[in-house]
GROMACS .gro file of C-alpha atoms in nm:
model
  368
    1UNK     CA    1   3.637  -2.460   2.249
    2UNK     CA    2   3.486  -2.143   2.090
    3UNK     CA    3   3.355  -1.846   2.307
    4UNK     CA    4   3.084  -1.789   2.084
    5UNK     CA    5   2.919  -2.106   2.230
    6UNK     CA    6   2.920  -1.926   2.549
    7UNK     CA    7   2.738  -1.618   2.389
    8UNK     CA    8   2.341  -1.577   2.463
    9UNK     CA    9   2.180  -1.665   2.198
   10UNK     CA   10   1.923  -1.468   2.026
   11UNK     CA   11   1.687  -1.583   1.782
   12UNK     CA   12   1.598  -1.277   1.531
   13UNK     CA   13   1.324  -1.304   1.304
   14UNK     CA   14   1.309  -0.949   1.132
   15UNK     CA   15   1.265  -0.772   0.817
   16UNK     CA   16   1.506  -0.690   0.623
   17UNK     CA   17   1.584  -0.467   0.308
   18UNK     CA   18   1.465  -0.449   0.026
   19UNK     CA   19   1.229  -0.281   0.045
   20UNK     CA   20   1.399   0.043   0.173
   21UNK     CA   21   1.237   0.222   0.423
   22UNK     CA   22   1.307   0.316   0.797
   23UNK     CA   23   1.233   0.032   0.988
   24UNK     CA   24   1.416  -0.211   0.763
   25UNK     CA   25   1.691  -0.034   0.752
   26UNK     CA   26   1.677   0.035   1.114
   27UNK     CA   27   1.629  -0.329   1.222
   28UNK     CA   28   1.944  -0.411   0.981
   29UNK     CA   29   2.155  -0.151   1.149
   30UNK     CA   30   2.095  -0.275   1.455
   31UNK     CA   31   2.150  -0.642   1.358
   32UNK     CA   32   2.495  -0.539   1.180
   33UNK     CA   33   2.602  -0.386   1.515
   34UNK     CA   34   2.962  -0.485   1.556
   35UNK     CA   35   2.886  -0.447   1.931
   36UNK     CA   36   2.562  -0.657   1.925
   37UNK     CA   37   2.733  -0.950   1.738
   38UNK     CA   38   3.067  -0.907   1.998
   39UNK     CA   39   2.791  -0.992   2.250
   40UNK     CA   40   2.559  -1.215   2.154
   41UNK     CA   41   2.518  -1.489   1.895
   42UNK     CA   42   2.237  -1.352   1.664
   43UNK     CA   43   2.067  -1.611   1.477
   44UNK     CA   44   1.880  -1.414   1.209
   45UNK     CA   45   1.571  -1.543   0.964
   46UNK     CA   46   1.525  -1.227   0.715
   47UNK     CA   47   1.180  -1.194   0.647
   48UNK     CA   48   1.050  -0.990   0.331
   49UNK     CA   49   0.772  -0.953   0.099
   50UNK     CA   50   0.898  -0.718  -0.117
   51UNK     CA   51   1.171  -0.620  -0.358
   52UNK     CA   52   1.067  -0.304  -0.365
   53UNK     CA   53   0.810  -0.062  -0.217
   54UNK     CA   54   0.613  -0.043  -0.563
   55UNK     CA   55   0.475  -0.371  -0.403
   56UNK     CA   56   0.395  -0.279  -0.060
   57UNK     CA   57   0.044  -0.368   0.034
   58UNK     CA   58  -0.086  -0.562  -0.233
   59UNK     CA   59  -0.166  -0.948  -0.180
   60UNK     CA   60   0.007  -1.224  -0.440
   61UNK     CA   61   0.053  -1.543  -0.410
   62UNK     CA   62   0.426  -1.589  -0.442
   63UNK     CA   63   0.390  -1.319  -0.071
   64UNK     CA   64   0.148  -1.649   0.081
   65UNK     CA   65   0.379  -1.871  -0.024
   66UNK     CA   66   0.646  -1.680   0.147
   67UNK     CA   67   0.431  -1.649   0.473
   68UNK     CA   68   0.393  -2.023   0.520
   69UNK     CA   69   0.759  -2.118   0.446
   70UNK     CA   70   0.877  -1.854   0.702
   71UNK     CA   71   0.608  -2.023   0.916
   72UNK     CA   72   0.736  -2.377   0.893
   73UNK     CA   73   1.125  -2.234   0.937
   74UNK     CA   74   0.975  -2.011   1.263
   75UNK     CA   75   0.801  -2.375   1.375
   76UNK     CA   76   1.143  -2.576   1.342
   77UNK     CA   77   1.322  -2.326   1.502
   78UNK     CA   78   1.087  -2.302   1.876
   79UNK     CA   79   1.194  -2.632   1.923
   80UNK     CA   80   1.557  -2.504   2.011
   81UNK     CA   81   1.680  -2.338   2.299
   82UNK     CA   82   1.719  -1.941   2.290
   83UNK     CA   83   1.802  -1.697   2.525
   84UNK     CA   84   1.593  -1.458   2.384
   85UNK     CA   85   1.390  -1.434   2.069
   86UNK     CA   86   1.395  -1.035   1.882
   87UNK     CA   87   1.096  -0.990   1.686
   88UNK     CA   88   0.993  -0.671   1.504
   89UNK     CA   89   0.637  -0.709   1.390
   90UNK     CA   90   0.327  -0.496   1.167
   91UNK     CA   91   0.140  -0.358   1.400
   92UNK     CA   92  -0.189  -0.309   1.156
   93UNK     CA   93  -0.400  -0.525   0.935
   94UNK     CA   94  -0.313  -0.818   0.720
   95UNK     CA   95   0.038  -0.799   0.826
   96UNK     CA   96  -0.024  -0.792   1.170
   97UNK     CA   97  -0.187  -1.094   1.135
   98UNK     CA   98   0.076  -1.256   0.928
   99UNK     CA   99   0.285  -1.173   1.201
  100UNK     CA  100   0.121  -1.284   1.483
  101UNK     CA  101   0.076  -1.641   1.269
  102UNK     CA  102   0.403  -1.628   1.271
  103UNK     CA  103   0.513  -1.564   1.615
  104UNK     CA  104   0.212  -1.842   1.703
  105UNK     CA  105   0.489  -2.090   1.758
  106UNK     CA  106   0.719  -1.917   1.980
  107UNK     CA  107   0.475  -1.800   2.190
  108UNK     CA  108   0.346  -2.132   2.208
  109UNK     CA  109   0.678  -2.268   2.302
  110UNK     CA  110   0.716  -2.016   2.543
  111UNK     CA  111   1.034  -1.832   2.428
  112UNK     CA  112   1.120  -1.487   2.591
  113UNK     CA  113   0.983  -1.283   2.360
  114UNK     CA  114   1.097  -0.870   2.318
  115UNK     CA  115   0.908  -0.745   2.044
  116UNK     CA  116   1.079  -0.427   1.890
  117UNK     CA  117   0.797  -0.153   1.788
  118UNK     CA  118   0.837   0.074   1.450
  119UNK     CA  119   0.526   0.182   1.380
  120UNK     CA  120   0.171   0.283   1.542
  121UNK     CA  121  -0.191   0.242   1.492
  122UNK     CA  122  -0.229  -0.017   1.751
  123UNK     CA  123  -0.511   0.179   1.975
  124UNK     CA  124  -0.688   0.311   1.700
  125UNK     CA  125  -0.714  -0.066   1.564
  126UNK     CA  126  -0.796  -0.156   1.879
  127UNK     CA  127  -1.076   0.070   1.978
  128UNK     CA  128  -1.239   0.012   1.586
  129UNK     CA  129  -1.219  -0.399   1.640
  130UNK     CA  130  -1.275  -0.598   1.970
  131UNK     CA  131  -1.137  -0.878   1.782
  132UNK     CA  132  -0.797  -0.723   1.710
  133UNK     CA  133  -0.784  -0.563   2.097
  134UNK     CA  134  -0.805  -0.961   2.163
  135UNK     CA  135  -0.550  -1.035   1.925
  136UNK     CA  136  -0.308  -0.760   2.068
  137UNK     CA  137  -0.395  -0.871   2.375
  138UNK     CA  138  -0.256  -1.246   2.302
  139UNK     CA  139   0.006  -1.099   2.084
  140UNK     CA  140   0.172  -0.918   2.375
  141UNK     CA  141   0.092  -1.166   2.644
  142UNK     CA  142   0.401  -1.250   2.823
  143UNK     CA  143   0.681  -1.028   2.629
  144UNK     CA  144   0.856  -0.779   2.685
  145UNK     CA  145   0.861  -0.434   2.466
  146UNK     CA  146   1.073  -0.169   2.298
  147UNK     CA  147   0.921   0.164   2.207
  148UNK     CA  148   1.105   0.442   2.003
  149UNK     CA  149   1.000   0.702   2.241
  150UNK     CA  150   0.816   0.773   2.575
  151UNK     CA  151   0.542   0.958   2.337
  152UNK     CA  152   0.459   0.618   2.154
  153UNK     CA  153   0.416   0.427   2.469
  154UNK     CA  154   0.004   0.547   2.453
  155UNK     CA  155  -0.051   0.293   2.158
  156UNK     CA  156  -0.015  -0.016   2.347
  157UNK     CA  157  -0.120   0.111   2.680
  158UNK     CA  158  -0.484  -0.073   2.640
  159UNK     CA  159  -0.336  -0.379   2.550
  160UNK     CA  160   0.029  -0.427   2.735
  161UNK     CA  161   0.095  -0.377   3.079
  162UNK     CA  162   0.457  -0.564   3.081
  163UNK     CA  163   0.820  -0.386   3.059
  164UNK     CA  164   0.865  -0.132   2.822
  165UNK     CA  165   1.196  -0.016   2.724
  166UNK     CA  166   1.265   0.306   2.532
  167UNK     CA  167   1.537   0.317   2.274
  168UNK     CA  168   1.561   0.580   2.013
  169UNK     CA  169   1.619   0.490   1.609
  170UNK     CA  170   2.012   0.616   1.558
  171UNK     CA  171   2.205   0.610   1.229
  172UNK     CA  172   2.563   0.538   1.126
  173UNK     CA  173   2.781   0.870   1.138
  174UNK     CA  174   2.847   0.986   0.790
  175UNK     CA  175   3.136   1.216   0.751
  176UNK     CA  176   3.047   1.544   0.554
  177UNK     CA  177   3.279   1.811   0.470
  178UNK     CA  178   3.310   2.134   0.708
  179UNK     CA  179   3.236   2.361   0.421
  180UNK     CA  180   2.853   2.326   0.314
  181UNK     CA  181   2.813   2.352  -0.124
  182UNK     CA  182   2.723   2.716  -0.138
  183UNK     CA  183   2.382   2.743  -0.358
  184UNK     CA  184   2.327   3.067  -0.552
  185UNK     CA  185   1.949   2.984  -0.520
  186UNK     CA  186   1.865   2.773  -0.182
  187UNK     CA  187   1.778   2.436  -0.225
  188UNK     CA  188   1.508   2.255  -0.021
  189UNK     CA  189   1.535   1.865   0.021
  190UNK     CA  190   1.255   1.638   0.043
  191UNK     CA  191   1.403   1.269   0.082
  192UNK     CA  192   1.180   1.041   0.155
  193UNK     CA  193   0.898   0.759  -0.022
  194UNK     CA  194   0.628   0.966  -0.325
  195UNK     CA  195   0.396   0.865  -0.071
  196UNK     CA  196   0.079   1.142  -0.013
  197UNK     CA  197   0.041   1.088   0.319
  198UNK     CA  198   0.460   1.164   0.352
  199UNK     CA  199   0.309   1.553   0.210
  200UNK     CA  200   0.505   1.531  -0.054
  201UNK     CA  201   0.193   1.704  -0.272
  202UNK     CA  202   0.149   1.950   0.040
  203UNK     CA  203   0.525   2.055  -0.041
  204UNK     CA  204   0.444   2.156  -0.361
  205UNK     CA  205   0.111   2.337  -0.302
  206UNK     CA  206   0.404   2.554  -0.024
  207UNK     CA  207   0.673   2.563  -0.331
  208UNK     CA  208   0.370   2.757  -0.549
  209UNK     CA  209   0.278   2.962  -0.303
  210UNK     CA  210   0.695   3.096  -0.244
  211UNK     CA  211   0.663   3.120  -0.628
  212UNK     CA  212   0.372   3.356  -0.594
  213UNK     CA  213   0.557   3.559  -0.326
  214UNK     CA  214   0.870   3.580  -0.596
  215UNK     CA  215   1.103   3.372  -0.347
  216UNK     CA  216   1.393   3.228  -0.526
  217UNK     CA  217   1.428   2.825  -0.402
  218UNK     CA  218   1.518   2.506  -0.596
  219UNK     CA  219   1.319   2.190  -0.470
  220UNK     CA  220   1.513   1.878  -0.471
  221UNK     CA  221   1.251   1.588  -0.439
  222UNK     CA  222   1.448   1.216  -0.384
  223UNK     CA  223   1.242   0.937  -0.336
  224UNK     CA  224   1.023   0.624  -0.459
  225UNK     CA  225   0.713   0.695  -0.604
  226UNK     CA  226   0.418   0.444  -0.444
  227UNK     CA  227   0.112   0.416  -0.651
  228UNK     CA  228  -0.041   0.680  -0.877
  229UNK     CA  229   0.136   0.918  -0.695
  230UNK     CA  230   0.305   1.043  -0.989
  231UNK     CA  231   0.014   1.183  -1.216
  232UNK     CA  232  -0.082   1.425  -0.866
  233UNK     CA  233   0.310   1.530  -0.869
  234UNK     CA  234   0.328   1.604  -1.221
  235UNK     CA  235  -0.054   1.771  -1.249
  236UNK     CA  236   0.052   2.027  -0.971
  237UNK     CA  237   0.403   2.070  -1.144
  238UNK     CA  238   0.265   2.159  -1.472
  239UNK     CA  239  -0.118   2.365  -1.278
  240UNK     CA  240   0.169   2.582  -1.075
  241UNK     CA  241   0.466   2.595  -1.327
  242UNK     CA  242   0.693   2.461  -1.081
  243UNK     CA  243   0.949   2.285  -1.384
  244UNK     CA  244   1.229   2.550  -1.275
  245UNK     CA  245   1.236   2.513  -0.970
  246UNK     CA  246   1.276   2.118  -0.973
  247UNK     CA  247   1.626   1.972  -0.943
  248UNK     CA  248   1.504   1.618  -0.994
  249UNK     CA  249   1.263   1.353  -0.894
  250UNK     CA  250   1.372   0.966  -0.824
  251UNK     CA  251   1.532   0.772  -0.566
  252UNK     CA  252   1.885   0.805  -0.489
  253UNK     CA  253   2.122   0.548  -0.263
  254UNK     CA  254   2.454   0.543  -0.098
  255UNK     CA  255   2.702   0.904  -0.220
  256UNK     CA  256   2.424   1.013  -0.431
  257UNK     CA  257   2.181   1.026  -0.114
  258UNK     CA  258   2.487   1.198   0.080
  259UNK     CA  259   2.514   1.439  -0.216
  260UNK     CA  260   2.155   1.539  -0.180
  261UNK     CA  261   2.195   1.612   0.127
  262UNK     CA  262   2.565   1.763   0.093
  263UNK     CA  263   2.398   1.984  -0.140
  264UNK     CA  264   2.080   2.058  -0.011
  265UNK     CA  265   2.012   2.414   0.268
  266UNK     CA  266   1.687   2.329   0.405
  267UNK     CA  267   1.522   1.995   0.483
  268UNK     CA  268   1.151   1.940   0.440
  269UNK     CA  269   0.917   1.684   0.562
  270UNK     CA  270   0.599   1.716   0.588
  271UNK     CA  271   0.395   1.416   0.683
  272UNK     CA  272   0.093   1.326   0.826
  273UNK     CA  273   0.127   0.936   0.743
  274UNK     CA  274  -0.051   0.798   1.016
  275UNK     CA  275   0.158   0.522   1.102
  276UNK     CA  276   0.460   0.794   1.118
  277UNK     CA  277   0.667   0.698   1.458
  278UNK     CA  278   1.034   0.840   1.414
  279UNK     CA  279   1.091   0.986   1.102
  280UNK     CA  280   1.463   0.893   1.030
  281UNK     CA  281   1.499   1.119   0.747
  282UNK     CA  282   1.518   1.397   1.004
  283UNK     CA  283   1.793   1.315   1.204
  284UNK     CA  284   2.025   1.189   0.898
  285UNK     CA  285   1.912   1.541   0.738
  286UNK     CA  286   2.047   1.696   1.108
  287UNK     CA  287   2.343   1.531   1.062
  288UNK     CA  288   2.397   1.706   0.752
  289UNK     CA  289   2.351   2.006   0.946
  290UNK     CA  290   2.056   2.108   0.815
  291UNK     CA  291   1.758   2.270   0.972
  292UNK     CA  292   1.441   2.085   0.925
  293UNK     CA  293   1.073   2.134   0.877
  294UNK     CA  294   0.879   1.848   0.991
  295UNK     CA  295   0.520   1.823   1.168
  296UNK     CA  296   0.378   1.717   1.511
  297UNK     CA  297   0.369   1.363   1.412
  298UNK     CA  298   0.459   1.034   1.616
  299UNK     CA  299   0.791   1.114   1.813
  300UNK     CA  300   0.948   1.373   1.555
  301UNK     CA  301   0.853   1.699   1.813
  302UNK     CA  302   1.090   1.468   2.039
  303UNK     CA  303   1.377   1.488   1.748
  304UNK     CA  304   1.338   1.829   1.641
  305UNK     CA  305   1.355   2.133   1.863
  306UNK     CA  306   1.060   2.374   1.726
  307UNK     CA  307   1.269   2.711   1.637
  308UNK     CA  308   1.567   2.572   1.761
  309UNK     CA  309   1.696   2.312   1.545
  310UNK     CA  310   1.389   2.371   1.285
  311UNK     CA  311   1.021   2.441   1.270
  312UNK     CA  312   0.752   2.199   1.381
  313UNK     CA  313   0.457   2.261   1.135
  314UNK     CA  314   0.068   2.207   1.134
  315UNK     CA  315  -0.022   1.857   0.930
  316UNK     CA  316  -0.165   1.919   0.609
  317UNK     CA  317  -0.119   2.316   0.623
  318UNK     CA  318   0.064   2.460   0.303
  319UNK     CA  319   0.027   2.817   0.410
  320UNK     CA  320   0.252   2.721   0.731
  321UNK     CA  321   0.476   2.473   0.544
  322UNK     CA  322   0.530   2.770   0.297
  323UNK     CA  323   0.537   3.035   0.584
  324UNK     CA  324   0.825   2.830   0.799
  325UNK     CA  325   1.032   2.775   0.422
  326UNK     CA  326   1.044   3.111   0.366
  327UNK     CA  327   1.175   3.243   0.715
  328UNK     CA  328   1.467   3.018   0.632
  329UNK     CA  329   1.525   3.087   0.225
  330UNK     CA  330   1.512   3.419   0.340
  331UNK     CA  331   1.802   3.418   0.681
  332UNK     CA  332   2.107   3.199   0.591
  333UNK     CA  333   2.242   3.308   0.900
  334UNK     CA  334   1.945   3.065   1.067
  335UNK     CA  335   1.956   2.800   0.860
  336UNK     CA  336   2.334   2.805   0.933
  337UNK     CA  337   2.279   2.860   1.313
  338UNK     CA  338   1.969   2.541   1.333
  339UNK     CA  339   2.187   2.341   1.123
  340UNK     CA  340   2.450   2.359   1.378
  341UNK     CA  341   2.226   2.318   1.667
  342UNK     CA  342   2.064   2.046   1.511
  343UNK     CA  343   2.418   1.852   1.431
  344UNK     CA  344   2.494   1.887   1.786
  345UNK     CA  345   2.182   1.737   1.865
  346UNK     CA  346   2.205   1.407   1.723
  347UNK     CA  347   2.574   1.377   1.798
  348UNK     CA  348   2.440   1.347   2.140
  349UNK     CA  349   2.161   1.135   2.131
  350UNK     CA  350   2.106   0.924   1.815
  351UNK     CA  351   2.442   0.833   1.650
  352UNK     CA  352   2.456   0.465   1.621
  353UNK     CA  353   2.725   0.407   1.883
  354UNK     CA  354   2.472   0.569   2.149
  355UNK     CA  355   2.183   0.339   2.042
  356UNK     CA  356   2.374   0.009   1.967
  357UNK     CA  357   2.478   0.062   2.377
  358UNK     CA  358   2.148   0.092   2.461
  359UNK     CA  359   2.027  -0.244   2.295
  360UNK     CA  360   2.312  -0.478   2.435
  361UNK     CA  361   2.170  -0.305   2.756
  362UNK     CA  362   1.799  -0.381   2.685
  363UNK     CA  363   1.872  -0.730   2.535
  364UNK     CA  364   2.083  -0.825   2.857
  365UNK     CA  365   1.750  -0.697   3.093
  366UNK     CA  366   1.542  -0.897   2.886
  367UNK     CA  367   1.736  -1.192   2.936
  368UNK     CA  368   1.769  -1.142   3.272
   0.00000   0.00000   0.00000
């Protein structure tokens, strides 16, 4: 008879890639854990809405249609017996009610439930709309919870009062030369979605104001635009003259994402998105040993280590973005020296063997 029958079983109705952004990809990682599957017996349901993240937000049919066939799968599937069910939800508007439709027949079933948080804007929801506190209020009812970090705990406080665990995002290790390319000209690296709120316009408002200081730079800027997004980059490319100091604009995947990084002396990344939590970006750009310039956003002043292993910047601020940039363009020694600091730092605390640990742990409390 197989051991796997023996395994707990754990029912895992998550999203999955495409699209690609950080909690996808973060709930897959987990889910592909070698360790995890040694375990347990994951029974997974990918849910998605979206090939890709042009698509994000906006309501079609074919996305309803989706909704209620995941619903009927979700409503076949509480009949049978888990151990545990993993369920990584929206936490704001129409998706957080598609997802609490959706979890409607687990919880009804009464299926130990650990929902897996990625992003924030629960309180503020909940303070703007007695109805949704309610709603959050029955969502959470009898589960159990993982935040990403003690700092994120504050956006369920008014509407969960069960077991929280805390487990930070954590990447796969990707092996990078010793040597570092050696730039002429120092390149900063934005990698993340075209999105405004991600700053990616507040980076180049900084980028003309080095220009108008006469600091030599190249600005590398990898990503997917979302919505008009475009026409504001290009506007501000052409009002500041900024063509020479672009590398290139568009997504990149796989050894040309490494390569941006490989290749790349400062990282950048600037957002004030509100529903910013982690900001994975940062720690695969410290594992490139590179220093990084982020903001006081969700967990990220957990991640990076203001003047340490970067610089910690005011939210929409490009004379501070631009002001923290140049102290680095300027000293390779500290960029070389935060880089460092900043490898060692997620060596130690978010690799993916470190986190994958940490769920079997969690999972086996939960079952408990």
């Amino acid at each position: 008879m197989s051991l796997k029958k023996y395994k707990k079983i754990i029912f895992c109705p998550v999203p999955l890639p495409p699209p690609y952004y950080g909690s996808n990809m973060a709930t897959k990682d987990i889910l592909d854990s070698s360790v995890l599957n040694e375990t347990f017996n994951l029974e997974i349901i990918p849910l998605s809405y979206n090939k890709d993240t042009s698509k994000v937000g906006k309501l079609e049919i074919k996305k309803f249609l989706l909704i209620f066939k995941n619903f009927i799968v979700i409503l076949r599937e509480s009949f049978r017996k888990y151990d545990l069910v993993y369920f990584v939800p929206a936490v704001t508007g129409f998706a957080f009610i598609r997802d609490l439709l959706l979890l409607l027949p687990l919880k009804i079933a009464k299926k130990n439930i650990l929902i897996h948080i990625h992003g924030k804007g629960i309180k503020a929801q909940a303070e703007k709309s007695k109805i949704y506190k309610l709603l959050y209020k029955f969502f959470f009812k009898n589960t159990s919870v993982i935040c990403l970090s003690e700092r994120l705990v504050f956006d369920i406080k008014d509407v969960f009062d069960g077991t929280v665990y805390i487990v930070n995002n954590g990447i796969q290790v990707v092996n990078y030369p010793a040597q570092k390319n050696k730039n002429e000209i120092p390149v900063i690296l934005y990698l993340s979605n075209f999105i405004e709120t991600k700053g990616i316009l507040v980076l180049l408002e900084a980028a003309h104001l080095l220009k108008s200081q006469n600091i030599k730079f190249k600005l590398n800027l990898v990503g997917a635009p979302r919505g008009d997004i475009m026409k504001k980059m290009n506007h501000l490319i052409e009002k500041y003259d900024l063509q020479d100091q672009i590398i290139s604009m568009g997504p990149k995947y796989d050894n040309e994402k490494k390569e941006a990084f490989q290749n790349a002396d400062i990282f950048v990344f600037p957002t004030y998105y509100p529903l910013e939590t982690w900001g994975l970006v940062n720690i695969e750009a410290m594992q490139a040993s590179l220093p990084v310039i982020s903001t006081n956003e969700g967990a990220i002043p957990d991640i990076i280590d203001d003047g340490i292993t970067g610089f910690i910047v005011k939210k929409q601020d490009a004379s501070d973005l631009a002001e923290k940039i140049a102290i680095l363009l300027k000293d390779e020694k500290l960029r070389i020296e935060m880089g460092e600091k900043g490898k060692e730092k997620f060596l130690n605390n978010y690799t993916y063997e470190i986190i994958e640990k940490r769920i079997v742990e969690v999972f086996n409390k939960a079952i408990e």
